[in-house]
Tab-separated table of C-alpha atoms and ligand atoms in Angstrom:
chain	number	residue	atom	x	y	z
A	3	MET	CA	16.640	14.414	21.802
A	4	ARG	CA	16.673	12.072	24.868
A	5	ARG	CA	20.030	10.844	25.754
A	6	MET	CA	20.963	7.921	28.092
A	7	HIS	CA	23.810	8.390	30.433
A	8	LEU	CA	25.171	5.949	33.017
A	9	VAL	CA	26.279	7.143	36.384
A	10	LYS	CA	29.990	6.559	36.817
A	11	SER	CA	30.149	6.877	40.654
A	12	MET	CA	27.921	7.428	43.455
A	13	SER	CA	25.942	10.554	43.708
A	14	PRO	CA	27.492	13.431	45.500
A	15	SER	CA	25.713	15.120	48.427
A	16	LEU	CA	22.770	16.477	46.715
A	17	THR	CA	22.314	19.571	48.683
A	18	SER	CA	22.623	21.842	45.610
A	19	LEU	CA	20.172	19.714	43.535
A	20	GLU	CA	16.759	21.103	42.938
A	21	VAL	CA	15.230	17.709	43.161
A	22	ALA	CA	17.031	15.835	46.032
A	23	ALA	CA	14.275	13.305	46.580
A	24	SER	CA	16.089	10.855	44.409
A	25	SER	CA	19.761	9.993	44.796
A	26	PHE	CA	21.488	7.894	42.279
A	27	CYS	CA	24.037	5.073	42.310
A	28	SER	CA	26.652	3.860	40.014
A	29	GLY	CA	25.335	2.105	37.114
A	30	ASP	CA	21.915	3.897	37.184
A	31	ARG	CA	20.822	5.077	33.556
A	32	LEU	CA	19.503	8.524	33.649
A	33	ILE	CA	17.741	10.107	30.671
A	34	VAL	CA	19.198	13.534	29.956
A	35	HIS	CA	16.609	15.927	28.743
A	36	ALA	CA	18.599	19.151	28.632
A	37	LYS	CA	22.126	20.436	28.918
A	38	PRO	CA	21.645	23.854	30.169
A	39	SER	CA	25.176	24.203	31.374
A	40	SER	CA	28.461	22.368	31.155
A	41	GLU	CA	28.238	21.456	34.825
A	42	TRP	CA	24.606	20.597	35.492
A	43	TRP	CA	22.145	18.701	33.317
A	44	TRP	CA	18.447	18.329	33.585
A	45	ALA	CA	17.867	14.561	33.867
A	46	GLU	CA	15.351	11.928	34.887
A	47	LEU	CA	15.743	8.748	36.980
A	48	ARG	CA	12.695	6.534	37.591
A	49	GLY	CA	10.213	9.212	36.805
A	50	VAL	CA	11.893	11.704	38.961
A	51	LYS	CA	13.497	14.860	37.340
A	52	GLY	CA	16.174	17.054	38.517
A	53	TYR	CA	19.700	18.645	37.913
A	54	VAL	CA	22.639	16.188	38.033
A	55	PRO	CA	26.315	17.177	38.115
A	56	VAL	CA	27.811	16.315	34.603
A	57	SER	CA	31.305	15.160	36.113
A	58	TYR	CA	29.340	12.139	37.767
A	59	LEU	CA	27.938	10.909	34.431
A	60	ARG	CA	29.526	8.923	31.665
A	61	GLN	CA	27.925	8.183	28.277
A	62	ASP	CA	26.071	4.907	27.699
A	63	ALA	CA	27.883	2.343	25.651
A	64	GLU	CA	24.826	2.017	23.448
A	65	GLU	CA	24.854	5.655	22.778
A	66	GLU	CA	28.493	5.703	22.042
A	67	GLU	CA	28.118	3.057	19.630
A	68	GLU	CA	25.141	4.803	17.840
A	69	GLU	CA	27.311	7.952	17.694
A	70	GLY	CA	29.776	6.176	15.366
A	71	GLN	CA	26.905	5.146	13.031
A	72	ASP	CA	25.737	6.799	9.886
A	73	PRO	CA	22.366	8.642	10.482
A	74	TRP	CA	21.544	7.826	6.921
A	75	GLN	CA	22.440	4.161	7.247
A	76	ASP	CA	23.618	4.484	3.583
A	77	GLU	CA	25.707	1.329	3.838
A	78	GLU	CA	22.634	-0.731	4.561
A	79	TYR	CA	20.333	1.435	2.337
A	80	PHE	CA	22.457	1.373	-0.852
A	81	GLY	CA	23.503	-2.401	-0.071
A	82	SER	CA	19.849	-3.352	-0.361
A	83	TYR	CA	19.510	-1.602	-3.680
A	84	GLY	CA	22.681	-3.297	-4.823
A	85	THR	CA	20.699	-6.569	-5.033
A	86	LEU	CA	17.954	-7.385	-7.536
A	87	ARG	CA	15.053	-8.018	-4.954
A	88	LEU	CA	13.853	-4.363	-4.602
A	89	HIS	CA	14.379	-3.601	-8.293
A	90	LEU	CA	12.428	-6.790	-9.162
A	91	GLU	CA	9.569	-5.559	-6.989
A	92	MET	CA	9.663	-1.918	-8.350
A	93	LEU	CA	9.776	-3.112	-12.016
A	94	SER	CA	7.005	-5.614	-11.493
A	95	ASP	CA	4.817	-2.936	-10.024
A	96	LYS	CA	3.081	-2.150	-13.365
A	97	SER	CA	1.092	0.899	-12.159
A	98	ARG	CA	4.301	2.565	-11.009
A	99	THR	CA	6.336	1.700	-13.976
A	100	GLU	CA	3.673	2.425	-16.641
A	101	ALA	CA	2.978	5.856	-14.850
A	102	TYR	CA	6.427	6.841	-15.558
A	103	ARG	CA	6.374	5.445	-19.186
A	104	GLN	CA	3.192	7.338	-19.759
A	105	VAL	CA	4.679	10.697	-18.544
A	106	ILE	CA	7.648	10.273	-21.066
A	107	LEU	CA	5.397	9.129	-23.874
A	108	SER	CA	2.766	11.803	-23.432
A	109	ASN	CA	5.528	14.551	-23.399
A	110	SER	CA	7.800	13.064	-26.004
A	111	ALA	CA	7.529	16.062	-28.225
A	112	SER	CA	8.549	18.470	-25.556
A	113	LEU	CA	11.447	16.281	-24.373
A	114	ARG	CA	13.089	16.736	-27.799
A	115	ASN	CA	16.675	18.009	-27.284
A	116	LYS	CA	16.102	18.393	-23.476
A	117	VAL	CA	18.613	17.462	-20.887
A	118	VAL	CA	17.142	14.990	-18.131
A	119	MET	CA	18.336	13.880	-14.868
A	120	ASP	CA	16.904	10.498	-13.556
A	121	LEU	CA	17.904	10.553	-9.767
A	122	GLY	CA	18.034	6.973	-8.268
A	123	CYS	CA	17.683	5.372	-11.602
A	124	GLY	CA	18.189	1.810	-10.347
A	125	THR	CA	18.213	-0.494	-13.377
A	126	GLY	CA	17.690	2.646	-15.592
A	127	ILE	CA	14.066	2.054	-16.628
A	128	ILE	CA	12.914	5.648	-16.771
A	129	SER	CA	16.168	6.652	-18.694
A	130	LEU	CA	15.610	3.940	-21.074
A	131	PHE	CA	12.049	5.061	-21.594
A	132	CYS	CA	13.316	8.659	-22.264
A	133	ALA	CA	15.817	7.488	-24.931
A	134	GLN	CA	13.228	5.002	-26.425
A	135	LEU	CA	10.182	7.112	-26.540
A	136	ALA	CA	11.573	10.698	-26.871
A	137	GLU	CA	14.739	12.402	-28.288
A	138	PRO	CA	16.347	14.000	-25.311
A	139	SER	CA	19.783	15.250	-25.927
A	140	GLU	CA	21.215	13.688	-22.813
A	141	VAL	CA	19.935	11.729	-19.879
A	142	TYR	CA	21.919	11.646	-16.752
A	143	ALA	CA	21.089	8.497	-14.863
A	144	VAL	CA	22.362	8.674	-11.363
A	145	GLU	CA	22.525	5.792	-9.089
A	146	ALA	CA	24.433	5.387	-5.774
A	147	SER	CA	24.197	1.645	-5.270
A	148	SER	CA	26.357	-1.002	-7.152
A	149	MET	CA	23.533	-1.707	-9.502
A	150	ALA	CA	24.830	1.153	-11.533
A	151	GLU	CA	27.494	-1.030	-13.092
A	152	TYR	CA	24.740	-3.309	-14.427
A	153	THR	CA	22.663	-0.243	-15.446
A	154	ARG	CA	25.595	0.779	-17.686
A	155	GLN	CA	25.497	-2.544	-19.386
A	156	LEU	CA	21.576	-2.406	-19.754
A	157	VAL	CA	21.965	0.840	-21.438
A	158	LYS	CA	24.522	-0.514	-23.844
A	159	GLN	CA	22.652	-3.648	-24.388
A	160	ASN	CA	19.618	-1.643	-25.477
A	161	GLY	CA	21.628	0.832	-27.718
A	162	CYS	CA	21.104	3.859	-25.662
A	163	GLU	CA	24.675	4.613	-24.629
A	164	GLU	CA	24.736	7.747	-26.887
A	165	VAL	CA	22.065	9.343	-24.874
A	166	VAL	CA	22.019	7.722	-21.514
A	167	LYS	CA	25.010	8.436	-19.215
A	168	VAL	CA	25.118	6.374	-15.918
A	169	LEU	CA	26.834	8.165	-13.233
A	170	GLN	CA	27.424	6.057	-10.072
A	171	GLY	CA	27.380	7.983	-6.948
A	172	ARG	CA	25.051	9.808	-4.358
A	173	ALA	CA	23.093	12.462	-6.144
A	174	GLU	CA	24.282	14.951	-3.627
A	175	GLU	CA	28.012	14.391	-4.510
A	176	ILE	CA	28.089	13.847	-8.363
A	177	ASP	CA	28.991	16.543	-10.704
A	178	LEU	CA	27.143	16.930	-14.010
A	179	PRO	CA	28.562	18.903	-17.037
A	180	GLU	CA	25.480	20.945	-17.304
A	181	GLN	CA	22.116	21.799	-15.721
A	182	VAL	CA	18.999	19.795	-16.558
A	183	ASP	CA	15.752	20.807	-18.039
A	184	VAL	CA	13.918	17.889	-16.392
A	185	LEU	CA	14.536	16.212	-12.963
A	186	VAL	CA	12.665	13.044	-12.858
A	187	SER	CA	12.718	10.525	-9.927
A	188	GLU	CA	10.885	7.742	-8.296
A	189	TRP	CA	11.660	8.586	-4.729
A	190	MET	CA	8.517	7.803	-2.823
A	191	GLY	CA	8.438	5.529	0.203
A	192	ASN	CA	5.847	3.957	2.468
A	193	CYS	CA	3.534	6.611	3.651
A	194	LEU	CA	5.181	8.837	1.011
A	195	LEU	CA	8.249	10.181	2.972
A	196	PHE	CA	9.737	7.053	4.662
A	197	GLU	CA	13.427	6.655	3.495
A	198	PHE	CA	13.477	10.590	2.877
A	199	MET	CA	14.954	10.135	-0.531
A	200	VAL	CA	13.022	13.227	-1.314
A	201	GLU	CA	15.737	15.183	0.441
A	202	SER	CA	18.265	14.002	-2.224
A	203	VAL	CA	15.791	15.168	-4.928
A	204	LEU	CA	15.400	18.659	-3.394
A	205	LEU	CA	19.077	19.038	-3.042
A	206	ALA	CA	19.557	18.056	-6.634
A	207	ARG	CA	16.617	20.324	-7.713
A	208	ASP	CA	18.324	23.383	-6.126
A	209	ARG	CA	21.699	22.517	-7.720
A	210	TRP	CA	20.974	21.077	-11.105
A	211	LEU	CA	17.630	22.272	-12.280
A	212	LYS	CA	17.590	25.053	-14.771
A	213	GLU	CA	15.515	28.017	-13.943
A	214	GLY	CA	11.957	27.180	-15.230
A	215	GLY	CA	12.907	23.302	-15.384
A	216	VAL	CA	10.400	20.654	-14.577
A	217	MET	CA	10.048	18.264	-11.602
A	218	TRP	CA	8.510	14.893	-12.099
A	219	PRO	CA	6.637	14.205	-10.047
A	220	SER	CA	5.624	17.837	-9.807
A	221	SER	CA	3.472	17.426	-6.503
A	222	ALA	CA	2.558	14.869	-4.170
A	223	ALA	CA	-0.305	14.208	-1.597
A	224	LEU	CA	-0.854	12.012	1.387
A	225	THR	CA	-4.405	10.679	1.864
A	226	LEU	CA	-6.033	9.341	4.967
A	227	VAL	CA	-9.225	7.399	5.799
A	228	PRO	CA	-10.639	5.914	8.971
A	229	CYS	CA	-11.183	2.214	8.407
A	230	GLN	CA	-12.245	-1.206	9.526
A	231	ALA	CA	-9.605	-3.770	9.672
A	232	ASN	CA	-11.596	-6.897	10.933
A	233	GLY	CA	-9.223	-9.379	9.539
A	234	TYR	CA	-6.057	-7.947	10.870
A	235	TYR	CA	-7.687	-7.342	14.170
A	236	ALA	CA	-9.050	-10.984	14.541
A	237	GLU	CA	-5.661	-12.428	13.540
A	238	LYS	CA	-3.471	-10.273	15.993
A	239	MET	CA	-5.818	-9.229	18.869
A	240	ALA	CA	-9.149	-11.066	18.936
A	241	PHE	CA	-7.336	-14.420	18.660
A	242	TRP	CA	-6.295	-14.349	22.248
A	243	GLU	CA	-9.832	-14.260	23.410
A	244	GLN	CA	-10.441	-17.915	23.088
A	245	PRO	CA	-7.844	-19.916	21.493
A	246	TYR	CA	-8.744	-23.678	22.087
A	247	GLY	CA	-11.416	-22.619	24.435
A	248	LEU	CA	-8.975	-20.944	26.795
A	249	ASP	CA	-8.849	-17.392	27.930
A	250	PHE	CA	-5.565	-15.822	26.824
A	251	THR	CA	-6.539	-12.259	27.155
A	252	PRO	CA	-3.659	-11.462	29.546
A	253	LEU	CA	-1.527	-11.446	26.422
A	254	GLN	CA	-3.553	-8.776	24.870
A	255	PRO	CA	-1.441	-5.827	26.145
A	256	LEU	CA	1.666	-7.556	24.825
A	257	ALA	CA	-0.062	-8.104	21.462
A	258	ARG	CA	-0.978	-4.439	21.220
A	259	GLN	CA	2.614	-3.636	21.987
A	260	GLU	CA	3.915	-5.851	19.457
A	261	PHE	CA	1.503	-5.660	16.416
A	262	PHE	CA	-0.081	-2.187	16.692
A	263	THR	CA	2.892	0.182	17.946
A	264	LYS	CA	4.280	0.489	14.572
A	265	PRO	CA	2.110	0.939	11.467
A	266	LYS	CA	1.472	-2.015	9.186
A	267	PHE	CA	3.174	-1.418	5.786
A	268	SER	CA	1.709	-3.532	2.910
A	269	HIS	CA	-1.745	-3.327	3.950
A	270	LEU	CA	-4.366	-3.709	1.210
A	271	ILE	CA	-7.614	-1.965	2.172
A	272	GLU	CA	-10.814	-2.941	0.567
A	273	PRO	CA	-12.834	-0.009	-0.584
A	274	ASN	CA	-15.777	-1.285	1.733
A	275	ASP	CA	-13.575	-1.061	4.752
A	276	CYS	CA	-13.150	2.686	4.350
A	277	LEU	CA	-15.668	4.106	6.768
A	278	THR	CA	-15.821	7.549	5.149
A	279	ALA	CA	-14.621	9.378	2.049
A	280	PRO	CA	-10.920	9.729	2.110
A	281	CYS	CA	-9.346	13.020	2.780
A	282	ASP	CA	-5.909	14.550	1.480
A	283	VAL	CA	-4.197	15.573	4.631
A	284	LEU	CA	-0.682	16.805	3.124
A	285	HIS	CA	0.283	18.329	-0.042
A	286	LEU	CA	3.798	18.660	-1.230
A	287	ASP	CA	4.713	21.105	-4.095
A	288	MET	CA	8.039	19.904	-5.589
A	289	TYR	CA	9.100	23.264	-6.850
A	290	THR	CA	8.706	25.013	-3.613
A	291	LEU	CA	9.192	22.269	-0.778
A	292	GLN	CA	12.407	22.948	1.221
A	293	VAL	CA	14.545	20.219	3.047
A	294	LYS	CA	13.940	22.123	6.383
A	295	ASP	CA	10.140	21.701	5.784
A	296	LEU	CA	10.516	17.861	6.099
A	297	GLU	CA	11.442	18.139	9.783
A	298	GLU	CA	7.786	18.375	10.700
A	299	ILE	CA	4.645	18.245	8.514
A	300	LYS	CA	1.237	18.693	9.789
A	301	GLY	CA	-2.247	18.280	8.297
A	302	GLN	CA	-5.922	18.223	9.352
A	303	PHE	CA	-8.755	15.994	8.611
A	304	HIS	CA	-12.687	16.114	8.808
A	305	PHE	CA	-14.368	12.718	8.012
A	306	HIS	CA	-18.251	11.895	8.087
A	307	VAL	CA	-18.909	8.264	8.727
A	308	LYS	CA	-21.007	6.775	5.905
A	309	THR	CA	-22.351	3.634	7.435
A	310	SER	CA	-22.066	2.328	10.942
A	311	GLY	CA	-19.079	0.032	11.567
A	312	VAL	CA	-15.790	-0.476	13.562
A	313	PHE	CA	-13.373	2.147	13.699
A	314	HIS	CA	-10.003	0.031	13.868
A	315	GLY	CA	-7.646	2.692	12.622
A	316	PHE	CA	-6.504	5.024	9.702
A	317	THR	CA	-5.152	3.878	6.453
A	318	ALA	CA	-2.882	6.179	4.553
A	319	TRP	CA	-1.551	6.118	0.935
A	320	PHE	CA	-0.092	8.667	-1.522
A	321	THR	CA	-0.768	9.978	-4.935
A	322	VAL	CA	1.902	11.839	-7.220
A	323	HIS	CA	1.104	14.127	-10.200
A	324	PHE	CA	3.252	14.651	-13.177
A	325	GLU	CA	2.525	18.100	-14.953
A	326	SER	CA	2.398	18.112	-18.653
A	327	LEU	CA	4.772	19.937	-20.726
A	328	GLU	CA	2.641	19.776	-23.812
A	329	THR	CA	0.153	22.329	-24.369
A	330	GLY	CA	-3.186	21.151	-23.309
A	331	GLY	CA	-1.680	17.735	-22.484
A	332	ALA	CA	-3.330	15.845	-19.533
A	333	SER	CA	-1.182	15.438	-16.290
A	334	VAL	CA	-0.360	11.912	-15.278
A	335	GLU	CA	-1.263	10.647	-11.871
A	336	LEU	CA	0.078	7.713	-9.898
A	337	ASN	CA	-2.423	6.830	-7.206
A	338	THR	CA	-1.620	4.154	-4.592
A	339	GLY	CA	-5.123	4.083	-3.046
A	340	PRO	CA	-7.660	1.363	-2.795
A	341	ASN	CA	-9.608	2.498	-5.705
A	342	SER	CA	-6.611	2.031	-8.046
A	343	GLU	CA	-4.711	-0.937	-9.118
A	344	PRO	CA	-2.482	-2.115	-6.164
A	345	THR	CA	1.130	-1.104	-6.352
A	346	HIS	CA	4.099	-2.486	-4.436
A	347	TRP	CA	3.744	0.307	-1.662
A	348	LYS	CA	0.199	-1.007	-0.967
A	349	GLN	CA	-1.212	1.129	1.801
A	350	THR	CA	-0.174	1.843	5.469
A	351	LEU	CA	-2.516	1.042	8.282
A	352	PHE	CA	-2.393	2.674	11.815
A	353	MET	CA	-4.171	0.643	14.313
A	354	LEU	CA	-5.723	2.256	17.287
A	355	ASP	CA	-5.160	0.593	20.568
A	356	ARG	CA	-8.865	-0.199	20.876
A	357	PRO	CA	-11.565	-0.349	18.220
A	358	VAL	CA	-14.384	2.091	18.486
A	359	SER	CA	-18.006	1.585	17.202
A	360	VAL	CA	-19.214	4.388	14.921
A	361	ASN	CA	-22.452	5.286	13.427
A	362	ALA	CA	-23.527	6.938	10.123
A	363	GLU	CA	-23.032	10.703	10.337
A	364	ASP	CA	-20.613	10.641	13.162
A	365	ALA	CA	-17.819	13.044	12.636
A	366	ILE	CA	-14.163	12.024	12.981
A	367	SER	CA	-11.863	15.109	12.986
A	368	GLY	CA	-8.266	15.635	14.040
A	369	THR	CA	-4.713	16.259	12.925
A	370	ILE	CA	-1.733	14.236	11.674
A	371	ARG	CA	1.937	15.025	12.144
A	372	LEU	CA	4.772	13.698	10.468
A	373	HIS	CA	7.910	14.108	12.603
A	374	ARG	CA	11.312	13.243	11.084
A	375	ASN	CA	13.679	11.528	13.380
A	376	PRO	CA	16.413	14.008	14.280
A	377	VAL	CA	19.090	11.289	14.570
A	378	TRP	CA	18.007	8.620	12.007
A	379	ARG	CA	17.232	10.691	8.917
A	380	ARG	CA	15.449	7.995	6.994
A	381	HIS	CA	12.949	7.511	9.780
A	382	MET	CA	10.065	9.507	11.213
A	383	THR	CA	7.081	9.280	13.656
A	384	VAL	CA	3.366	9.746	12.620
A	385	THR	CA	1.277	11.187	15.397
A	386	LEU	CA	-2.537	10.995	14.733
A	387	HIS	CA	-4.845	12.901	17.042
A	388	TRP	CA	-8.576	12.292	16.669
A	389	SER	CA	-12.020	13.026	18.088
A	390	ILE	CA	-15.188	11.456	17.297
A	391	ASN	CA	-18.372	13.479	17.583
A	392	SER	CA	-21.442	11.297	17.776
A	393	SER	CA	-24.193	12.140	15.264
A	394	THR	CA	-26.889	11.441	17.959
A	395	GLY	CA	-25.655	14.766	19.653
A	396	GLU	CA	-25.132	13.274	23.059
A	397	THR	CA	-22.679	15.598	24.772
A	398	ASP	CA	-20.803	12.831	26.523
A	399	ASN	CA	-20.338	10.896	23.316
A	400	CYS	CA	-17.210	12.619	22.181
A	401	GLN	CA	-14.181	10.490	22.264
A	402	VAL	CA	-10.685	11.594	21.785
A	403	GLY	CA	-7.447	9.815	21.233
A	404	THR	CA	-3.810	10.435	20.334
A	405	LYS	CA	-1.277	7.761	19.073
A	406	THR	CA	2.239	8.104	17.907
A	407	PHE	CA	3.586	5.514	15.527
A	408	PRO	CA	7.501	5.172	14.907
A	409	MET	CA	8.455	4.303	11.422
A	410	TRP	CA	10.712	2.631	12.193
A	411	ARG	CA	12.691	4.506	14.773
B	527	LIG	N1	21.618	9.217	-4.904
B	527	LIG	C1	21.689	8.217	-5.825
B	527	LIG	N2	20.770	7.216	-5.923
B	527	LIG	C2	19.861	7.087	-4.944
B	527	LIG	C3	19.931	8.157	-3.900
B	527	LIG	C4	20.853	9.301	-4.104
B	527	LIG	N3	20.737	10.061	-3.078
B	527	LIG	N4	18.897	7.811	-3.049
B	527	LIG	C5	18.307	6.734	-3.470
B	527	LIG	N5	19.013	6.211	-4.687
B	527	LIG	C6	18.551	5.126	-5.534
B	527	LIG	C7	18.669	3.804	-4.802
B	527	LIG	O1	20.017	3.275	-4.785
B	527	LIG	C8	17.606	3.004	-5.433
B	527	LIG	O2	18.183	2.388	-6.648
B	527	LIG	C9	16.660	4.021	-5.733
B	527	LIG	O3	17.173	5.232	-5.904
B	527	LIG	C10	15.644	4.050	-4.647
B	527	LIG	C11	14.180	4.083	-5.073
B	527	LIG	N6	13.537	3.989	-3.765
B	527	LIG	C12	12.224	4.573	-3.606
B	527	LIG	N7	11.664	4.436	-2.514
B	527	LIG	N8	11.658	5.125	-4.663
């Protein structure tokens, strides 16, 4: 982790410093890269690295402020789920909500007399489906936000209070009177993991799921495709080429920084804008996945371009699977990709800094790395590394690139 520190007084004589080329002054902000001893830290100032005496440093006010903050930002997070806006968005998403309904319906016989936990139940829709479509003995509907008070009313209003017990609190902190047969949750965020609610699900699994119990979803995959994004590129970048007949291209570096640094959530890619067949780059098994695995997740891809076009970036989406409890029953899938009905997650677009023309049969291969923010636990960065190998076989026609996208910090 890089930490900023302010220098509190003039630098001492630097004779003992390895890099004495740069002295520092009161008020300079150093980036501390490592703290190998309590007296000397390895730091950087204006691009020059060296050891600095700790006694001459004081902590940045900004950092001090950050230290008092909750790395999970729960107040803000659960605050936003205490209002209707997000619940309306989730409930209005038919593909999402119907997928869970279908899971309950197609497993209704097996759910008889089972104990279910619905983690992050929101307005309680999944719990209500359970009570309505199956005959579980108990459904524990766990919700941390203040919406839980209303959820309790909704359960009563719909005559399900005998079966559905609403528990308000963080899933990590609540106590259930018994272990559960089924742990169901709708925890997926943008690009699957953003929000990292999945951590709460894994902790609940380890604490409350019976041996041999069922996880819904049972697995998840992240899919990637190299794509064109002509509309978005024109709107944010090509625009500066000739507005009103004038040359505004000096603003393009700024535009790149402002619009292409972070991924674009809520992108809807047309199937025709996919330059290749998509490829699953990550696969999560909800039975074996561990919290520590979330820190860094890596995947690979190999694509073959179908038809010539402009490679503007990569689009990502996810799919989750729900295994069937019924013998021979088909598993249910919720796919948020361009060949399925659009969901409220839409897709996530990662724009390259510069578009690249590609031809049919060119190969695009590389890696993806999801790196969870070590401080802000609901955030991550996505690093894409790619190389394009031309089908014409020209040796100098291999282009490589790397780009790291913060989501959001
Ligand atoms: N404990 C209880 N409720 C939670 C937790 C948790 N650890 N994490 C998220 N929620 C609730 C949140 O308040 C909201 O109603 C829903 O789960 C989030 C669904 N978000 C999503 N991306 N699927």
